[in-house]
GROMACS .gro file of C-alpha atoms in nm:
model
  243
    1MET     CA    1  -6.179   4.151  -3.573
    2SER     CA    2  -5.972   3.870  -3.720
    3GLY     CA    3  -5.841   3.888  -4.078
    4ALA     CA    4  -6.093   3.629  -4.195
    5ALA     CA    5  -6.382   3.806  -4.025
    6ALA     CA    6  -6.280   4.138  -4.179
    7ALA     CA    7  -6.269   3.984  -4.525
    8LEU     CA    8  -6.608   3.818  -4.486
    9ALA     CA    9  -6.757   4.139  -4.353
   10ALA     CA   10  -6.623   4.327  -4.654
   11LEU     CA   11  -6.770   4.061  -4.881
   12ALA     CA   12  -7.110   4.102  -4.725
   13LEU     CA   13  -7.094   4.477  -4.773
   14ALA     CA   14  -6.983   4.439  -5.133
   15GLY     CA   15  -7.290   4.224  -5.199
   16CYS     CA   16  -7.542   4.473  -5.056
   17SER     CA   17  -7.811   4.597  -5.293
   18ALA     CA   18  -7.844   4.964  -5.367
   19THR     CA   19  -8.073   5.038  -5.073
   20GLY     CA   20  -7.877   5.326  -4.938
   21THR     CA   21  -7.769   5.130  -4.630
   22GLU     CA   22  -7.400   5.109  -4.725
   23THR     CA   23  -7.187   5.404  -4.619
   24ASP     CA   24  -6.855   5.521  -4.758
   25GLU     CA   25  -6.697   5.422  -4.427
   26ASP     CA   26  -6.823   5.064  -4.457
   27ALA     CA   27  -6.747   5.014  -4.826
   28PRO     CA   28  -6.443   4.805  -4.924
   29SER     CA   29  -6.129   5.012  -4.978
   30GLY     CA   30  -5.767   4.966  -5.072
   31SER     CA   31  -5.672   4.666  -5.283
   32TYR     CA   32  -5.983   4.483  -5.162
   33ALA     CA   33  -6.202   4.728  -5.353
   34VAL     CA   34  -6.004   4.651  -5.671
   35MET     CA   35  -5.925   4.280  -5.637
   36GLY     CA   36  -6.223   4.158  -5.437
   37ASP     CA   37  -6.390   3.984  -5.733
   38TRP     CA   38  -6.081   3.831  -5.894
   39LEU     CA   39  -6.054   3.455  -5.947
   40GLY     CA   40  -5.744   3.277  -5.821
   41CYS     CA   41  -5.640   3.092  -6.135
   42GLU     CA   42  -5.665   3.415  -6.334
   43VAL     CA   43  -5.410   3.567  -6.095
   44PHE     CA   44  -5.170   3.274  -6.140
   45GLY     CA   45  -5.227   3.219  -6.512
   46ASP     CA   46  -5.350   2.863  -6.449
   47PHE     CA   47  -4.996   2.788  -6.325
   48ALA     CA   48  -4.887   2.761  -6.689
   49ASP     CA   49  -4.530   2.880  -6.631
   50LEU     CA   50  -4.493   2.666  -6.322
   51GLN     CA   51  -4.633   2.362  -6.502
   52ALA     CA   52  -4.373   2.412  -6.776
   53GLN     CA   53  -4.095   2.441  -6.519
   54LEU     CA   54  -4.207   2.121  -6.346
   55GLY     CA   55  -4.251   1.932  -6.673
   56VAL     CA   56  -4.614   1.850  -6.596
   57THR     CA   57  -4.741   1.559  -6.807
   58ALA     CA   58  -5.108   1.569  -6.700
   59VAL     CA   59  -5.348   1.760  -6.478
   60ASP     CA   60  -5.541   1.539  -6.237
   61GLY     CA   61  -5.897   1.660  -6.277
   62GLU     CA   62  -5.946   2.034  -6.309
   63LEU     CA   63  -5.783   2.334  -6.146
   64GLN     CA   64  -5.984   2.473  -5.856
   65SER     CA   65  -6.026   2.847  -5.908
   66ASP     CA   66  -6.191   3.034  -5.622
   67ALA     CA   67  -6.300   3.389  -5.551
   68ILE     CA   68  -6.265   3.544  -5.208
   69GLY     CA   69  -6.510   3.380  -4.972
   70GLU     CA   70  -6.489   3.045  -5.149
   71GLY     CA   71  -6.271   2.737  -5.106
   72VAL     CA   72  -6.059   2.641  -4.809
   73ASP     CA   73  -5.900   2.988  -4.781
   74ALA     CA   74  -6.188   3.236  -4.763
   75GLU     CA   75  -5.947   3.528  -4.729
   76ALA     CA   76  -5.790   3.478  -5.070
   77ALA     CA   77  -5.869   3.434  -5.436
   78GLY     CA   78  -5.718   3.086  -5.468
   79CYS     CA   79  -5.599   2.842  -5.729
   80ALA     CA   80  -5.509   2.478  -5.664
   81GLY     CA   81  -5.435   2.168  -5.866
   82LEU     CA   82  -5.280   1.822  -5.867
   83PHE     CA   83  -5.037   1.727  -6.143
   84ASP     CA   84  -4.854   1.427  -6.283
   85LEU     CA   85  -4.483   1.467  -6.349
   86ALA     CA   86  -4.234   1.249  -6.536
   87THR     CA   87  -4.233   0.869  -6.510
   88PHE     CA   88  -3.937   0.644  -6.441
   89GLU     CA   89  -3.957   0.297  -6.599
   90ASP     CA   90  -3.713   0.005  -6.577
   91VAL     CA   91  -3.692  -0.367  -6.641
   92GLN     CA   92  -3.471  -0.591  -6.427
   93GLY     CA   93  -3.497  -0.944  -6.566
   94THR     CA   94  -3.864  -1.034  -6.546
   95PHE     CA   95  -3.940  -0.747  -6.308
   96GLU     CA   96  -4.093  -0.435  -6.459
   97TYR     CA   97  -4.096  -0.117  -6.255
   98SER     CA   98  -4.276   0.213  -6.316
   99SER     CA   99  -4.316   0.517  -6.092
  100THR     CA  100  -4.473   0.853  -6.181
  101GLY     CA  101  -4.393   1.176  -6.003
  102ASP     CA  102  -4.662   1.414  -5.885
  103ALA     CA  103  -4.702   1.767  -5.756
  104ALA     CA  104  -4.960   1.973  -5.570
  105ILE     CA  105  -4.975   2.349  -5.621
  106ARG     CA  106  -5.174   2.604  -5.424
  107GLY     CA  107  -5.166   2.980  -5.462
  108GLY     CA  108  -5.367   3.271  -5.332
  109LEU     CA  109  -5.406   3.648  -5.344
  110ALA     CA  110  -5.547   3.811  -5.030
  111PRO     CA  111  -5.630   4.181  -5.076
  112TRP     CA  112  -5.716   4.397  -4.777
  113ASN     CA  113  -5.871   4.735  -4.697
  114ASP     CA  114  -5.544   4.877  -4.568
  115GLU     CA  115  -5.182   4.796  -4.503
  116ALA     CA  116  -5.233   4.716  -4.135
  117GLU     CA  117  -5.473   4.434  -4.222
  118ALA     CA  118  -5.230   4.298  -4.480
  119GLU     CA  119  -4.940   4.310  -4.233
  120ALA     CA  120  -5.142   4.113  -3.978
  121ASN     CA  121  -5.246   3.858  -4.240
  122PHE     CA  122  -4.889   3.809  -4.361
  123ALA     CA  123  -4.776   3.751  -4.002
  124ASP     CA  124  -5.060   3.505  -3.940
  125ARG     CA  125  -4.977   3.300  -4.250
  126VAL     CA  126  -4.608   3.281  -4.166
  127ALA     CA  127  -4.687   3.186  -3.806
  128GLN     CA  128  -4.923   2.910  -3.919
  129ARG     CA  129  -4.657   2.764  -4.147
  130ARG     CA  130  -4.397   2.767  -3.873
  131GLU     CA  131  -4.642   2.619  -3.625
  132ASN     CA  132  -4.688   2.318  -3.859
  133ALA     CA  133  -5.023   2.220  -3.709
  134ALA     CA  134  -5.046   1.928  -3.953
  135GLY     CA  135  -4.741   1.775  -3.784
  136ILE     CA  136  -4.553   1.708  -4.108
  137ALA     CA  137  -4.214   1.556  -4.033
  138TYR     CA  138  -4.005   1.823  -4.204
  139THR     CA  139  -3.628   1.800  -4.221
  140GLY     CA  140  -3.364   2.031  -4.358
  141GLU     CA  141  -3.578   2.345  -4.344
  142THR     CA  142  -3.427   2.661  -4.491
  143GLU     CA  143  -3.562   3.015  -4.510
  144GLY     CA  144  -3.498   3.318  -4.728
  145GLU     CA  145  -3.655   3.625  -4.885
  146LEU     CA  146  -3.807   3.663  -5.231
  147ALA     CA  147  -3.634   3.863  -5.500
  148GLY     CA  148  -3.803   4.183  -5.609
  149GLU     CA  149  -3.959   4.481  -5.437
  150TRP     CA  150  -4.168   4.339  -5.154
  151ASP     CA  151  -4.253   4.511  -4.828
  152GLU     CA  152  -4.222   4.172  -4.658
  153SER     CA  153  -4.140   3.829  -4.796
  154LEU     CA  154  -4.039   3.483  -4.683
  155TYR     CA  155  -3.994   3.141  -4.833
  156ILE     CA  156  -3.941   2.813  -4.653
  157THR     CA  157  -3.817   2.492  -4.815
  158ALA     CA  158  -3.822   2.154  -4.644
  159GLU     CA  159  -3.800   1.782  -4.709
  160THR     CA  160  -3.981   1.478  -4.584
  161GLU     CA  161  -3.900   1.115  -4.650
  162LYS     CA  162  -4.074   1.125  -4.988
  163ARG     CA  163  -4.155   1.486  -5.076
  164THR     CA  164  -4.011   1.835  -5.112
  165TYR     CA  165  -4.207   2.139  -4.990
  166LEU     CA  166  -4.176   2.503  -5.090
  167ASP     CA  167  -4.395   2.771  -4.927
  168ALA     CA  168  -4.352   3.135  -5.027
  169TYR     CA  169  -4.524   3.451  -4.902
  170GLY     CA  170  -4.503   3.811  -5.015
  171ARG     CA  171  -4.671   4.133  -4.908
  172LYS     CA  172  -4.689   4.444  -5.123
  173GLY     CA  173  -4.872   4.730  -4.954
  174ASP     CA  174  -5.223   4.614  -4.868
  175TRP     CA  175  -5.222   4.272  -5.037
  176VAL     CA  176  -5.060   3.937  -4.970
  177VAL     CA  177  -4.978   3.662  -5.218
  178TYR     CA  178  -4.862   3.309  -5.144
  179LEU     CA  179  -4.757   3.001  -5.338
  180SER     CA  180  -4.708   2.647  -5.207
  181VAL     CA  181  -4.561   2.363  -5.412
  182ASP     CA  182  -4.489   2.011  -5.297
  183PHE     CA  183  -4.372   1.726  -5.514
  184LEU     CA  184  -4.266   1.364  -5.491
  185HIS     CA  185  -3.892   1.310  -5.492
  186ASP     CA  186  -3.766   1.230  -5.841
  187PRO     CA  187  -3.870   0.867  -5.903
  188GLY     CA  188  -3.560   0.792  -6.108
  189ALA     CA  189  -3.323   0.920  -5.841
  190SER     CA  190  -3.529   0.739  -5.577
  191ALA     CA  191  -3.501   0.412  -5.770
  192TYR     CA  192  -3.123   0.440  -5.765
  193GLU     CA  193  -3.111   0.531  -5.397
  194SER     CA  194  -3.336   0.237  -5.299
  195ALA     CA  195  -3.129  -0.022  -5.488
  196PRO     CA  196  -2.792   0.116  -5.607
  197GLU     CA  197  -2.666  -0.239  -5.664
  198PHE     CA  198  -2.898  -0.261  -5.965
  199TYR     CA  199  -2.729   0.040  -6.125
  200PRO     CA  200  -2.355   0.008  -6.056
  201ASP     CA  201  -2.256   0.241  -6.338
  202SER     CA  202  -2.509   0.515  -6.266
  203SER     CA  203  -2.600   0.780  -6.007
  204PRO     CA  204  -2.910   0.957  -5.875
  205GLU     CA  205  -2.838   1.254  -6.100
  206ALA     CA  206  -2.798   1.037  -6.410
  207MET     CA  207  -3.123   0.851  -6.344
  208ALA     CA  208  -3.333   1.156  -6.258
  209VAL     CA  209  -3.632   1.205  -6.489
  210TYR     CA  210  -3.752   1.547  -6.376
  211PRO     CA  211  -3.647   1.839  -6.600
  212PHE     CA  212  -3.546   2.037  -6.290
  213THR     CA  213  -3.348   2.003  -5.972
  214THR     CA  214  -3.491   2.117  -5.640
  215GLU     CA  215  -3.227   2.389  -5.616
  216ASP     CA  216  -3.307   2.525  -5.961
  217LEU     CA  217  -3.683   2.518  -5.900
  218VAL     CA  218  -3.655   2.703  -5.569
  219ALA     CA  219  -3.425   2.963  -5.726
  220TRP     CA  220  -3.667   3.018  -6.015
  221VAL     CA  221  -3.983   3.043  -5.802
  222THR     CA  222  -3.831   3.276  -5.542
  223GLY     CA  223  -3.603   3.470  -5.775
  224GLU     CA  224  -3.816   3.513  -6.089
  225HIS     CA  225  -4.163   3.362  -6.086
  226LEU     CA  226  -4.320   3.540  -5.789
  227THR     CA  227  -4.166   3.868  -5.902
  228GLN     CA  228  -4.348   3.824  -6.232
  229ILE     CA  229  -4.672   3.736  -6.050
  230GLN     CA  230  -4.633   4.059  -5.852
  231THR     CA  231  -4.587   4.256  -6.174
  232ASP     CA  232  -4.892   4.092  -6.332
  233ILE     CA  233  -5.108   4.174  -6.027
  234LEU     CA  234  -4.998   4.536  -6.021
  235GLN     CA  235  -5.053   4.581  -6.395
  236ARG     CA  236  -5.401   4.432  -6.380
  237ALA     CA  237  -5.493   4.648  -6.079
  238GLU     CA  238  -5.369   4.959  -6.259
  239SER     CA  239  -5.563   4.872  -6.574
  240GLU     CA  240  -5.884   4.824  -6.378
  241THR     CA  241  -5.850   5.146  -6.180
  242GLY     CA  242  -5.708   5.354  -6.463
  243ALA     CA  243  -5.420   5.454  -6.239
   0.00000   0.00000   0.00000
């Protein structure tokens, strides 16, 4: 049975009425029994810390918070949102220019009945990212491991002509968590790079409007943020099980 089929089967069993048809063997187990009804944006704290790090100026619409079995990733409790970042504005003679940055964030927690299922799901997610079925023209891809105590972890960063992508995956025992962030290149730095003759006394770094650099953001997400998410997940699970 595939990972998705196993999750959906567990969901169906969890929803059975008390008719005596569910057996102990069929009932959800492991982290799935604890986390199966969690909502994604509760897991990720509505991305509040990440929004602060990105300098988000507005949320486009509402965050999409899904339980397992909902949304585009039925295996995970997911959270997703679109965000506005800082704006670069300039006037050159009679020409006025304005460009606003943006970011898309997606995160998910996929709990499983046992560690073998989680291992297979982690491998599937990494393979899908490397396969790049969407055909995105990535350049400059780099890989590394997350800080903290993970059984398995991986992050991949990459660039395209206009955007930066960060995809991170971690497995702890019988659950998997992931976080994907992509954002428009800094509009201030891009303005300089597209017409440096307009700014002879400046540089991309001086004209940047984001409150972060790509290097600093990647270091924070992979070195601190996902470690804290892991801690939050474990503490909530312990509080709900009384462990």
